[in-house]
PDB file of C-alpha atoms in Angstrom:
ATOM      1  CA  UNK A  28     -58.441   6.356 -14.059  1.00 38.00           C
ATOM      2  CA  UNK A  29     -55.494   7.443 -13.108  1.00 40.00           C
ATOM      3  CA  UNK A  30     -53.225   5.263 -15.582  1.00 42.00           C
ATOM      4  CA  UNK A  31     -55.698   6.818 -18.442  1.00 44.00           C
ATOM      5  CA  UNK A  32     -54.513  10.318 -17.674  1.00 47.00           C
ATOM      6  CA  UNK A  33     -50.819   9.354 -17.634  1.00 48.00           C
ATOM      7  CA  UNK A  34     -51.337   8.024 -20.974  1.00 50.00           C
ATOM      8  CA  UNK A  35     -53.035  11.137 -22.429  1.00 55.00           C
ATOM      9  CA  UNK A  36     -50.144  13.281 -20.700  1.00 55.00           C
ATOM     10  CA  UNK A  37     -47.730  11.446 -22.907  1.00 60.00           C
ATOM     11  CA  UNK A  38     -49.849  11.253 -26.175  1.00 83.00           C
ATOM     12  CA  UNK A  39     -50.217  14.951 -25.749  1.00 91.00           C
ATOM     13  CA  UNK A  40     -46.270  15.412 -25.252  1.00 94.00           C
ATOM     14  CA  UNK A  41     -45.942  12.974 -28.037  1.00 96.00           C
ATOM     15  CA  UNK A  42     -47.925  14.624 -30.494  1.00 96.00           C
ATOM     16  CA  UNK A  43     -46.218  18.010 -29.182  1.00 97.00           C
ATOM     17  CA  UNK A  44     -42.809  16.815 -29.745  1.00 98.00           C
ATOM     18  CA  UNK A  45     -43.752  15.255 -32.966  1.00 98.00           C
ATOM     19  CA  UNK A  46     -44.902  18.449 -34.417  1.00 98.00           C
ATOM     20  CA  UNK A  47     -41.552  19.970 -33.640  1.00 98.00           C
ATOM     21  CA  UNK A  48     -39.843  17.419 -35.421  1.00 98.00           C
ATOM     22  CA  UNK A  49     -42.146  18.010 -38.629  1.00 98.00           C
ATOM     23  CA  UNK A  50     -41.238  21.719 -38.538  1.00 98.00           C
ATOM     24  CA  UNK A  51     -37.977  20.649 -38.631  1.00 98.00           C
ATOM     25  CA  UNK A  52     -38.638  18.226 -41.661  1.00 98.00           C
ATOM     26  CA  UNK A  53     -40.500  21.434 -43.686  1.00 98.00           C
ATOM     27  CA  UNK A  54     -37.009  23.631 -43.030  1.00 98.00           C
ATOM     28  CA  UNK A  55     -35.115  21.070 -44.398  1.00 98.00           C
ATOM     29  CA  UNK A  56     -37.091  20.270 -47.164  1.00 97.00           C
ATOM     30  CA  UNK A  57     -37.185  24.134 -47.756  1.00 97.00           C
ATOM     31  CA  UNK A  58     -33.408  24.129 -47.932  1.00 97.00           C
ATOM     32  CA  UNK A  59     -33.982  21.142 -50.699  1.00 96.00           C
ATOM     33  CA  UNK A  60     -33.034  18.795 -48.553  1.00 97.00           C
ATOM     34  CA  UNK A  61     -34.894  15.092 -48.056  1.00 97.00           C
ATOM     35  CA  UNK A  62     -37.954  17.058 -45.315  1.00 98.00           C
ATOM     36  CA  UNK A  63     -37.002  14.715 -42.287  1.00 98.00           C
ATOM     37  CA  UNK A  64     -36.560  16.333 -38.943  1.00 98.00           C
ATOM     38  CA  UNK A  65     -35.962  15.017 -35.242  1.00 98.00           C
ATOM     39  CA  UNK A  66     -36.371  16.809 -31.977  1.00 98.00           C
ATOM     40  CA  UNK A  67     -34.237  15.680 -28.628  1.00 98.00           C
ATOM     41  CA  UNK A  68     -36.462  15.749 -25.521  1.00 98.00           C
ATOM     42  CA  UNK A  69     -35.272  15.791 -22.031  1.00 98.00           C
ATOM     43  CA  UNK A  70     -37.681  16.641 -18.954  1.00 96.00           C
ATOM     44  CA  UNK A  71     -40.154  17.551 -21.333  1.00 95.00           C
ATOM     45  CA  UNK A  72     -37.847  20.401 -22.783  1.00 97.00           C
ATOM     46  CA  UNK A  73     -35.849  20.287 -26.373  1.00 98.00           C
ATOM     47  CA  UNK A  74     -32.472  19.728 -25.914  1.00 98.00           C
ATOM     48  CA  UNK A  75     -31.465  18.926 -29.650  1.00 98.00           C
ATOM     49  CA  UNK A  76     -32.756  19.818 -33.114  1.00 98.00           C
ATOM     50  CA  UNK A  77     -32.095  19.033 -36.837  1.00 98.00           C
ATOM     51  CA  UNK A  78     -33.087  18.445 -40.218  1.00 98.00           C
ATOM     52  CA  UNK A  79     -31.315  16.469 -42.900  1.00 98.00           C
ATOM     53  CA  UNK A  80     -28.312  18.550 -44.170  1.00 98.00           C
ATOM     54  CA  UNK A  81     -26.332  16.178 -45.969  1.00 98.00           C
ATOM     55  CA  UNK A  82     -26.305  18.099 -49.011  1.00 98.00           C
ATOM     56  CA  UNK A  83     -25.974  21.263 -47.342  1.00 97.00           C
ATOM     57  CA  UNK A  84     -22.724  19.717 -45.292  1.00 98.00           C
ATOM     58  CA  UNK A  85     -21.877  17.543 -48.172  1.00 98.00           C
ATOM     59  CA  UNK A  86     -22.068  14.874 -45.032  1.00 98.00           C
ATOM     60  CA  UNK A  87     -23.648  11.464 -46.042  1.00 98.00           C
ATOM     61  CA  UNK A  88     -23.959  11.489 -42.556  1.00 98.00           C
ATOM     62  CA  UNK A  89     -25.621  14.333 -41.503  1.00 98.00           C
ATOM     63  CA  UNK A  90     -29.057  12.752 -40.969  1.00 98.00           C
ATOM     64  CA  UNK A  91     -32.009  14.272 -39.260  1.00 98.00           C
ATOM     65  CA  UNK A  92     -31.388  12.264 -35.828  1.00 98.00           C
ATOM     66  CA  UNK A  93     -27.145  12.815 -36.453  1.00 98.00           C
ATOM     67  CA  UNK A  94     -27.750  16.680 -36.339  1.00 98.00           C
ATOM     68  CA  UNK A  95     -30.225  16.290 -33.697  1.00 98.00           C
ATOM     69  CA  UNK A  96     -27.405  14.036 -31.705  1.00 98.00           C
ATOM     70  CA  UNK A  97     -24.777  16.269 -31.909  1.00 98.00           C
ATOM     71  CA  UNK A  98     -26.666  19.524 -31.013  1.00 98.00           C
ATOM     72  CA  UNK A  99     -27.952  17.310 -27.552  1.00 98.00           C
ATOM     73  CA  UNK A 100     -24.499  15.949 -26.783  1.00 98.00           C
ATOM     74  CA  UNK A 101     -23.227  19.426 -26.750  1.00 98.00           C
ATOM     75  CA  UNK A 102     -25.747  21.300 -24.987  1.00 97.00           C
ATOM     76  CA  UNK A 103     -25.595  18.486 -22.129  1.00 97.00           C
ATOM     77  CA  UNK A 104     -22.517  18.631 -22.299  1.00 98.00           C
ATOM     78  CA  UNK A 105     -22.132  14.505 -22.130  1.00 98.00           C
ATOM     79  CA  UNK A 106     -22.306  12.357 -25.113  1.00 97.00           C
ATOM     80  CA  UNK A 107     -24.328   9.651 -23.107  1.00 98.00           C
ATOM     81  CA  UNK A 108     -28.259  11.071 -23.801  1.00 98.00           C
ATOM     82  CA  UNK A 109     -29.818   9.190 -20.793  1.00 97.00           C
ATOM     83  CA  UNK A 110     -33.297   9.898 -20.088  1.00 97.00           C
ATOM     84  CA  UNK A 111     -34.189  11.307 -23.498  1.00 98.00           C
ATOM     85  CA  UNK A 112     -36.921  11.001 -26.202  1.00 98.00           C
ATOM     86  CA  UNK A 113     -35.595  11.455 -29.951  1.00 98.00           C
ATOM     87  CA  UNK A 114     -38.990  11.766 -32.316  1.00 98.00           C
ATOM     88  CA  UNK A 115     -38.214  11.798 -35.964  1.00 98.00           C
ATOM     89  CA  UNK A 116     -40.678  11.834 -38.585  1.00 98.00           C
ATOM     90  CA  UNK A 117     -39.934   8.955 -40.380  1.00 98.00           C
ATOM     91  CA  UNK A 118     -38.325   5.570 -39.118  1.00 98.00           C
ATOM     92  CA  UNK A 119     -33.957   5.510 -38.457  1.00 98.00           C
ATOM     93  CA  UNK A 120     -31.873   3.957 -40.955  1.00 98.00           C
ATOM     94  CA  UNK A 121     -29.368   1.769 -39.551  1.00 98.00           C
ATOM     95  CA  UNK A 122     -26.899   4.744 -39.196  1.00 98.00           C
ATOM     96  CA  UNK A 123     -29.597   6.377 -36.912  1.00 98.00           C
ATOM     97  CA  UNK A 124     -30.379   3.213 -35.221  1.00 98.00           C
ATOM     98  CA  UNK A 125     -27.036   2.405 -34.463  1.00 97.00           C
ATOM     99  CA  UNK A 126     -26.055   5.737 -33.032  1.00 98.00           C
ATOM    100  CA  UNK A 127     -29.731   6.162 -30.791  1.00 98.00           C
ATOM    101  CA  UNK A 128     -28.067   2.891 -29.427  1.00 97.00           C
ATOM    102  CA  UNK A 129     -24.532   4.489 -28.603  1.00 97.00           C
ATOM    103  CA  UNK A 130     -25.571   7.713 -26.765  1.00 98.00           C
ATOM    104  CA  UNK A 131     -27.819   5.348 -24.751  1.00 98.00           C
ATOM    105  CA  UNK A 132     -31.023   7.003 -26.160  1.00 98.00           C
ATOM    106  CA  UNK A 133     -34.156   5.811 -24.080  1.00 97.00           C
ATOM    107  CA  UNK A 134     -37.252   6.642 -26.295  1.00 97.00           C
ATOM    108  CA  UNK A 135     -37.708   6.365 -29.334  1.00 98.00           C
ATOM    109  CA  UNK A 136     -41.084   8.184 -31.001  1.00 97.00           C
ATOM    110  CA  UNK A 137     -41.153   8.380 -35.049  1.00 97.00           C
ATOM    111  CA  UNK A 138     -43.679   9.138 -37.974  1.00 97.00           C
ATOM    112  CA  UNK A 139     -44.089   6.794 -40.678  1.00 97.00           C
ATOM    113  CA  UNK A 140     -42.327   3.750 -41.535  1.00 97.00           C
ATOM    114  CA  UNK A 141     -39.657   3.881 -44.167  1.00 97.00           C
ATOM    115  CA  UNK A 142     -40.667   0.198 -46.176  1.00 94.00           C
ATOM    116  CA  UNK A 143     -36.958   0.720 -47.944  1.00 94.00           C
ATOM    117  CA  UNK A 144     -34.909   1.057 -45.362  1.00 95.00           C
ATOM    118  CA  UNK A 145     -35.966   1.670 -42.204  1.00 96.00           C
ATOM    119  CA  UNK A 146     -33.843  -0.621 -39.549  1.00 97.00           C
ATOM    120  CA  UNK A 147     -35.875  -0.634 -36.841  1.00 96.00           C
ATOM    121  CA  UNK A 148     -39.397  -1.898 -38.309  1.00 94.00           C
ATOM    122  CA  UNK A 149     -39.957  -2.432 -41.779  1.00 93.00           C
ATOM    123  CA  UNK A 150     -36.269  -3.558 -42.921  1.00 94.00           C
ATOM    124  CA  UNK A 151     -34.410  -4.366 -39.940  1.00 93.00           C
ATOM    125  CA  UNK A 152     -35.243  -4.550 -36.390  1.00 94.00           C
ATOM    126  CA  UNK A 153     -31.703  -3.103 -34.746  1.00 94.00           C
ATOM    127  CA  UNK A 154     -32.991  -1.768 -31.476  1.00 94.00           C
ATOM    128  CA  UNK A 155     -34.683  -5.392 -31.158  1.00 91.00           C
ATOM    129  CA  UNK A 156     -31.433  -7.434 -31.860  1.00 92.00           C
ATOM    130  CA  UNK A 157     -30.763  -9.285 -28.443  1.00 91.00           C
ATOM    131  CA  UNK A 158     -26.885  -8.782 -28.269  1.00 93.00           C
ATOM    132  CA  UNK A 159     -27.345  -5.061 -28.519  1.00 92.00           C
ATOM    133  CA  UNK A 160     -26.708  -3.931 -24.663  1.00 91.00           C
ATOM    134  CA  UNK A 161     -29.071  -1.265 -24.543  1.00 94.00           C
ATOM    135  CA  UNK A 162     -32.468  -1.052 -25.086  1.00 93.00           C
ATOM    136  CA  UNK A 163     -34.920   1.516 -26.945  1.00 96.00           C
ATOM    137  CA  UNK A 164     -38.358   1.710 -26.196  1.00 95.00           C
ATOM    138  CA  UNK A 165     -40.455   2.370 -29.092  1.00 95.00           C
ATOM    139  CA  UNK A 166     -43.643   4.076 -29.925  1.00 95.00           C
ATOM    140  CA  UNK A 167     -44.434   4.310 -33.863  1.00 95.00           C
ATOM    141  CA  UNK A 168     -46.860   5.890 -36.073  1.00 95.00           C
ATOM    142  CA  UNK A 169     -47.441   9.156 -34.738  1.00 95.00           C
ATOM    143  CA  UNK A 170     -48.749  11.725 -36.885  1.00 95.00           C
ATOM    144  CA  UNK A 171     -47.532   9.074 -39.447  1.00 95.00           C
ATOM    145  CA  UNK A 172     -50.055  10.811 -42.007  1.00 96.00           C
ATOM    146  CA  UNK A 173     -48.219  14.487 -41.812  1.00 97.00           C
ATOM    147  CA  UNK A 174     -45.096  13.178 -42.067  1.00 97.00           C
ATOM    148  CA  UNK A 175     -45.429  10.838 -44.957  1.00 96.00           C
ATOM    149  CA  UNK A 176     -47.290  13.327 -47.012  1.00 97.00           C
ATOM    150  CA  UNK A 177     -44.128  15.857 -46.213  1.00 97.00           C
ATOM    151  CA  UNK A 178     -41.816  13.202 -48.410  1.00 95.00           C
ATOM    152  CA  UNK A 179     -44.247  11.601 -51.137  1.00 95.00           C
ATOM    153  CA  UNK A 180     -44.788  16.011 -52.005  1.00 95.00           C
ATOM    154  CA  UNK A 181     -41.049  16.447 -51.712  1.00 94.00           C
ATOM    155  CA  UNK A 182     -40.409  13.449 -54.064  1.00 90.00           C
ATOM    156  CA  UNK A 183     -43.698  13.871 -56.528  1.00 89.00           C
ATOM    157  CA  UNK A 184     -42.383  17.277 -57.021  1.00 88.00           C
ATOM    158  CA  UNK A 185     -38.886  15.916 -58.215  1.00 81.00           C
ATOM    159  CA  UNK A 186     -40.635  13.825 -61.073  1.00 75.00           C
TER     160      UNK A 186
END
């Protein structure tokens, strides 16, 4: 009983955090930007936003989870993120992989897979590769639906 109401703490705080991280996604794709947004969590309290702004910062690598890095590192005041969740609505490229990795990110929570290039799932697995020396847990496909539907809108309306 008791492990059953740990687990619907953290679905709770999942789905919480997760919906942060979409509002973040619908600012950025308000700016015009690819809607993908990530949300730093430490001691159940945001320590780091973004949305994509690489066309707004003419920065290829101003990702959702980049932005979201840098605001963390900053307001911790350590670029090591130890003890942190990053959600992000759809699955890290390997730019975003590779950097979770480097500020020693412990959670990882995203939306929807990303079946062209996502590098910890559907294209790659980089957080899986055994010489990597740290390790990011993983939890995947939450509110998957929302977040999908925020970038087959943002593209369909492109067309």
């Amino acid at each position: 009983m008791l492990f059953w109401r740990a687990m619907t703490q953290i679905a709770k705080a999942d789905l919480t955090f997760m919906q942060a991280a979409i509002e973040e996604a619908q600012a950025a794709g308000a700016r015009g930007e690819v809607p993908v947004g990530a949300v730093i969590v430490s001691d159940d309290r945001i320590v780091g936003r973004g949305g994509n702004r690489t066309i707004l910062d003419c920065d290829p690598s101003a990702h959702a989870e980049i932005v979201a890095l840098r605001e963390a590192a900053k307001g911790v005041g350590n670029y090591r993120l130890l003890g942190t969740t990053l959600y992000v609505t759809i699955e890290p490229c390997a730019m975003c992989a590779g950097a979770m990795v480097q500020a020693r990110i412990t959670r990882l929570v995203y939306g929807a897979d990303d079946p062209k290039g996502g590098a910890v799932h559907s294209c790659f697995s980089i957080l899986d590769h055994p010489q990597i020396n740290h390790r990011v847990e993983l939890s995947r496909g939450i509110l998957a639906e929302e977040a999908a539907a925020l970038l087959q809108n943002f593209f369909a309306a492109r067309r």
